[in-house]
Coordinates of C-alpha atoms in Angstrom, one line a residue:
M1 CA 46.0 -20.0 3.0
A2 CA 42.6 -17.3 4.6
K3 CA 42.5 -18.0 7.7
R4 CA 39.3 -18.1 7.9
K5 CA 36.6 -18.3 4.1
V6 CA 33.0 -17.2 4.3
P7 CA 30.0 -17.0 2.0
S8 CA 27.7 -14.3 2.2
S9 CA 25.4 -12.2 0.3
S10 CA 24.8 -9.0 -0.2
E11 CA 21.5 -7.1 -1.7
A12 CA 22.2 -5.2 -5.1
H13 CA 20.6 -2.3 -6.1
A14 CA 19.5 -1.6 -10.0
E15 CA 17.5 0.7 -11.9
E16 CA 16.8 0.0 -15.5
D17 CA 15.6 3.3 -16.9
S18 CA 13.9 6.3 -14.6
S19 CA 10.0 4.8 -15.5
S20 CA 11.1 1.5 -13.6
E21 CA 10.6 0.1 -10.7
S22 CA 14.0 -1.2 -9.1
D23 CA 15.0 -4.9 -9.3
T24 CA 17.1 -6.5 -6.2
D25 CA 19.6 -8.8 -7.1
M26 CA 21.7 -10.9 -4.0
L27 CA 25.2 -11.1 -4.7
D28 CA 27.6 -14.4 -3.4
V29 CA 30.5 -13.2 -2.7
D30 CA 33.1 -15.7 -0.5
F31 CA 35.0 -13.0 2.4
E32 CA 38.5 -14.6 3.4
W33 CA 39.9 -13.7 6.3
F34 CA 44.1 -12.4 6.6
D35 CA 46.0 -11.6 8.9
P36 CA 48.6 -8.1 8.0
Q37 CA 50.7 -8.6 4.8
L38 CA 53.3 -5.7 4.8
E39 CA 54.2 -6.5 1.1
V40 CA 50.6 -6.1 -0.4
D41 CA 48.5 -4.7 2.8
F42 CA 50.3 -0.9 3.3
H43 CA 48.3 1.6 1.0
G44 CA 44.5 -1.0 1.7
L45 CA 44.9 0.0 5.9
K46 CA 46.3 3.9 5.4
T47 CA 43.4 5.1 3.7
L48 CA 40.5 2.9 5.7
L49 CA 42.4 4.4 8.8
R50 CA 41.8 7.9 6.7
Q51 CA 37.6 7.1 6.8
L52 CA 37.5 5.7 9.8
L53 CA 39.6 9.5 11.7
D54 CA 37.9 11.2 9.0
V55 CA 39.1 14.9 8.7
D56 CA 41.0 14.4 12.2
S57 CA 43.5 12.0 9.8
Q58 CA 45.4 14.2 9.2
L59 CA 46.9 15.0 12.3
V60 CA 48.1 11.8 12.6
D61 CA 50.3 10.2 11.6
T62 CA 48.7 7.3 9.3
S63 CA 51.7 6.1 7.5
A64 CA 53.4 5.4 11.0
L65 CA 50.1 4.2 11.9
A66 CA 49.9 0.7 9.1
D67 CA 53.1 0.4 9.0
L68 CA 53.0 -0.4 13.9
I69 CA 49.4 -2.9 12.5
L70 CA 51.5 -4.8 10.3
A71 CA 54.2 -5.5 12.3
Q72 CA 52.1 -7.0 14.4
P73 CA 51.0 -10.2 11.6
L74 CA 50.1 -12.2 14.0
L75 CA 47.5 -9.8 15.9
G76 CA 45.0 -8.8 13.9
S77 CA 42.5 -9.7 10.3
T78 CA 42.1 -8.3 7.2
V79 CA 38.7 -9.1 5.2
K80 CA 39.6 -9.8 1.6
V81 CA 37.6 -11.3 -1.8
D82 CA 40.1 -12.1 -4.1
G83 CA 42.8 -13.4 -2.9
N84 CA 45.5 -12.4 -0.1
E85 CA 47.6 -10.2 -2.7
T86 CA 44.4 -7.3 -3.3
D87 CA 43.6 -4.9 -0.9
P88 CA 41.8 -5.0 2.5
Y89 CA 37.5 -5.1 2.3
A90 CA 38.0 -3.8 6.0
F91 CA 40.3 -5.2 8.9
L92 CA 40.8 -5.3 12.5
S93 CA 43.3 -5.0 15.0
V94 CA 44.5 -3.8 18.1
I95 CA 48.2 -1.6 19.7
N96 CA 48.9 -1.0 23.2
L97 CA 49.8 1.7 24.3
Q98 CA 51.8 1.7 27.4
E99 CA 55.1 -0.6 25.2
H100 CA 54.3 1.7 21.9
K101 CA 53.8 5.3 24.4
E102 CA 57.0 5.6 23.0
K103 CA 56.5 6.1 19.3
P104 CA 55.6 9.4 18.4
V105 CA 52.7 8.4 16.2
V106 CA 50.9 6.7 19.7
K107 CA 52.2 9.6 21.5
A108 CA 51.0 11.9 19.2
L109 CA 47.4 9.4 19.4
V110 CA 46.7 9.0 23.0
E111 CA 47.0 12.7 23.0
Y112 CA 45.0 13.5 20.7
I113 CA 42.0 10.7 22.4
V114 CA 43.1 13.1 26.0
R115 CA 42.0 15.8 24.4
Q116 CA 39.1 15.1 22.8
A117 CA 37.5 12.8 25.4
S118 CA 38.2 15.6 27.8
T119 CA 35.7 17.6 25.9
N120 CA 32.6 15.0 26.7
P121 CA 31.8 14.5 30.2
A122 CA 30.6 11.0 29.3
L123 CA 34.7 10.6 28.7
S124 CA 36.4 11.0 30.9
V125 CA 37.6 7.7 32.1
V126 CA 39.4 7.5 28.9
A127 CA 40.7 10.1 30.0
D128 CA 42.1 9.7 33.2
L129 CA 43.0 6.3 32.0
L130 CA 45.3 7.3 29.4
K131 CA 46.3 10.6 31.3
T132 CA 46.9 9.0 34.8
P133 CA 49.8 6.3 35.5
N134 CA 48.4 3.3 37.1
N135 CA 48.3 0.1 36.1
A136 CA 46.0 -0.1 33.7
T137 CA 47.2 -1.3 30.2
V138 CA 44.7 0.0 27.4
G139 CA 44.6 -1.7 23.6
L140 CA 43.5 -0.3 21.3
I141 CA 41.3 -1.5 18.8
L142 CA 41.1 -0.1 14.9
S143 CA 38.7 -1.2 13.1
E144 CA 36.8 -0.3 9.7
R145 CA 36.0 -1.4 6.6
L146 CA 34.5 -1.1 3.1
V147 CA 31.2 1.6 2.5
N148 CA 28.7 -1.0 2.0
I149 CA 30.8 -4.0 3.1
P150 CA 28.2 -6.1 5.2
S151 CA 28.4 -5.5 8.7
E152 CA 28.7 -10.0 9.5
V153 CA 32.2 -9.9 8.7
V154 CA 33.3 -7.8 12.4
P155 CA 32.3 -10.9 14.6
P156 CA 35.1 -13.7 12.9
M157 CA 37.9 -11.0 13.7
Y158 CA 37.4 -9.6 17.4
R159 CA 37.0 -13.2 17.6
M160 CA 40.3 -14.1 15.8
L161 CA 40.5 -11.2 17.5
L162 CA 40.8 -13.0 21.1
E163 CA 42.4 -16.2 19.9
E164 CA 45.1 -14.3 18.6
I165 CA 45.4 -12.5 22.4
M166 CA 45.1 -15.4 24.3
W167 CA 47.9 -17.3 22.4
A168 CA 49.8 -14.2 22.8
I169 CA 49.9 -14.2 25.9
E170 CA 51.4 -18.1 26.9
E171 CA 54.3 -16.6 24.4
K172 CA 54.9 -14.0 27.3
E173 CA 54.1 -11.3 24.5
P174 CA 52.9 -8.1 25.9
Y175 CA 49.0 -8.5 25.5
N176 CA 48.3 -8.5 28.8
F177 CA 45.7 -6.1 29.3
S178 CA 43.1 -4.2 31.4
H179 CA 40.9 -2.1 28.8
Y180 CA 40.2 -1.8 25.2
L181 CA 39.4 1.3 23.8
I182 CA 37.9 1.2 20.2
I183 CA 37.3 4.0 18.2
S184 CA 34.6 4.6 15.7
K185 CA 32.4 7.2 14.6
T186 CA 28.9 7.8 14.5
Y187 CA 27.2 10.9 12.5
Q188 CA 24.2 13.5 12.8
E189 CA 22.0 14.0 10.2
V190 CA 21.8 18.5 9.3
S191 CA 20.3 20.0 7.0
S192 CA 21.4 20.4 2.9
I193 CA 23.0 23.3 2.4
L194 CA 22.2 22.6 -1.6
D195 CA 18.5 24.2 -1.0
T196 CA 19.5 27.2 0.6
G197 CA 20.5 28.8 -3.2
E198 CA 19.0 32.5 -4.3
D199 CA 18.3 30.7 -8.6
R200 CA 16.1 27.7 -5.9
P201 CA 12.4 28.1 -5.0
Q202 CA 12.8 28.0 -1.2
K203 CA 11.3 25.2 0.7
K204 CA 8.9 24.8 3.7
K205 CA 10.4 25.4 6.9
K206 CA 12.4 22.4 7.6
K207 CA 12.7 20.9 10.8
E208 CA 16.0 22.3 12.7
D209 CA 18.9 19.2 12.4
S210 CA 18.3 16.3 14.5
K211 CA 20.2 15.4 17.5
Q212 CA 20.0 12.4 17.0
V213 CA 22.7 9.6 16.7
F214 CA 23.5 7.3 13.9
Y215 CA 25.9 4.9 13.3
F216 CA 29.4 3.7 10.7
H217 CA 28.9 0.5 12.6
P218 CA 25.8 -1.0 13.2
E219 CA 28.0 -3.3 16.2
D220 CA 28.4 -0.1 18.7
E221 CA 25.7 -0.7 19.7
V222 CA 26.0 -4.0 21.0
L223 CA 29.1 -3.1 22.4
H224 CA 28.3 -0.4 24.9
K225 CA 25.6 -2.7 26.3
H226 CA 29.2 -3.9 27.4
A227 CA 31.1 -0.6 28.1
V228 CA 32.0 1.0 31.1
A229 CA 31.8 4.4 29.3
H230 CA 31.2 5.6 25.5
G231 CA 30.5 8.7 24.3
D232 CA 31.2 11.0 20.8
Y233 CA 33.7 13.7 20.0
T234 CA 33.3 17.3 17.5
Y235 CA 36.8 16.7 15.4
I236 CA 39.4 19.1 15.9
R237 CA 38.6 20.1 11.8
E238 CA 36.8 21.7 10.2
E239 CA 34.9 20.3 7.8
A240 CA 34.8 22.0 4.5
E241 CA 31.8 23.6 3.1
G242 CA 29.7 21.3 1.3
Q243 CA 30.9 18.0 2.6
S244 CA 28.4 17.5 4.7
D245 CA 26.2 16.5 1.7
A246 CA 28.6 14.6 -0.1
K247 CA 28.4 12.5 2.3
R248 CA 23.9 12.7 2.5
A249 CA 22.3 9.9 3.8
F250 CA 18.3 11.5 2.3
Q251 CA 17.2 13.2 -0.1
D252 CA 16.9 17.2 1.7
L253 CA 19.9 16.2 4.8
G254 CA 23.7 16.3 4.9
V255 CA 25.1 14.1 6.6
K256 CA 28.3 15.8 9.5
P257 CA 30.3 12.5 11.4
Q258 CA 31.5 12.2 14.6
G259 CA 34.2 10.6 16.3
H260 CA 33.5 8.3 19.5
M261 CA 34.8 6.4 21.1
I262 CA 33.8 2.8 23.9
L263 CA 35.8 1.7 26.2
L264 CA 35.1 -2.1 27.6
E265 CA 37.2 -4.1 30.3
A266 CA 39.1 -7.5 28.8
S267 CA 37.4 -9.2 30.6
E268 CA 34.3 -8.4 29.1
G269 CA 35.8 -9.8 26.6
E270 CA 34.5 -13.3 25.8
V271 CA 31.0 -11.7 26.6
T272 CA 30.9 -9.1 24.4
V273 CA 32.0 -11.2 21.0
K274 CA 29.6 -13.6 22.2
A275 CA 27.2 -10.5 22.1
L276 CA 28.0 -9.3 18.5
E277 CA 27.8 -12.6 17.1
D278 CA 24.9 -13.3 18.8
F279 CA 23.7 -10.1 17.1
L280 CA 24.8 -9.9 14.0
R281 CA 24.5 -14.6 12.4
P282 CA 24.2 -13.9 9.5
A283 CA 20.1 -15.2 7.9

């Protein structure tokens, strides 16, 4: 049985032909939230983890990471449309980095996070928190969704996670966190290489690549307001040539993704989730 079920409307754009105007249709979709299910969610979670970590997913054992998430079915949620036996369209979960520090996948993940956080002064507190022995207990929040899944599915996942953590603490489970570290991703617009070929007419001089940061996850802007620290980092692995064009957001520009981290104090959890609910309240 679903943990929660909410009807939602999303827009679909379709062009009948090149000369006609785009028609906008509203599609009614019932989103359902489920506990992670070992029997059915492994491949879907692994796919979403690869999407979240982008090119650097090659540096992380995403199979072991999916197994770890599925090993704690009472924490976190998946979002589905066609019932529990289908692949998730979105997920959110938390991993206790201290509790699982001896597991190879967590050890490698912590080393990766420290390395990447050390490249951005704005994230130095993250690196210090994870590499210096102290009393901090960090919960790593991982969340991703398929393209075009509305951001309105996110607040219920965070709300349910807070409730599940509270229940777990009452049962003496090791989820009494001091901080939450959220792994996310952003992007910048970059010049396309598709117009640089000799056989193409040269366009007027383009603007330099924009340094403006855009968000794959709109909720990140709300999380920033309650964060101890947040910042971007460049992926370790190089994108294949032309990959930015495969992710083009606009006609003349490609998309260059980068990693993003957000550090929150656990004591801010309730206020932060309430802000998410207000910001992403369905119309």
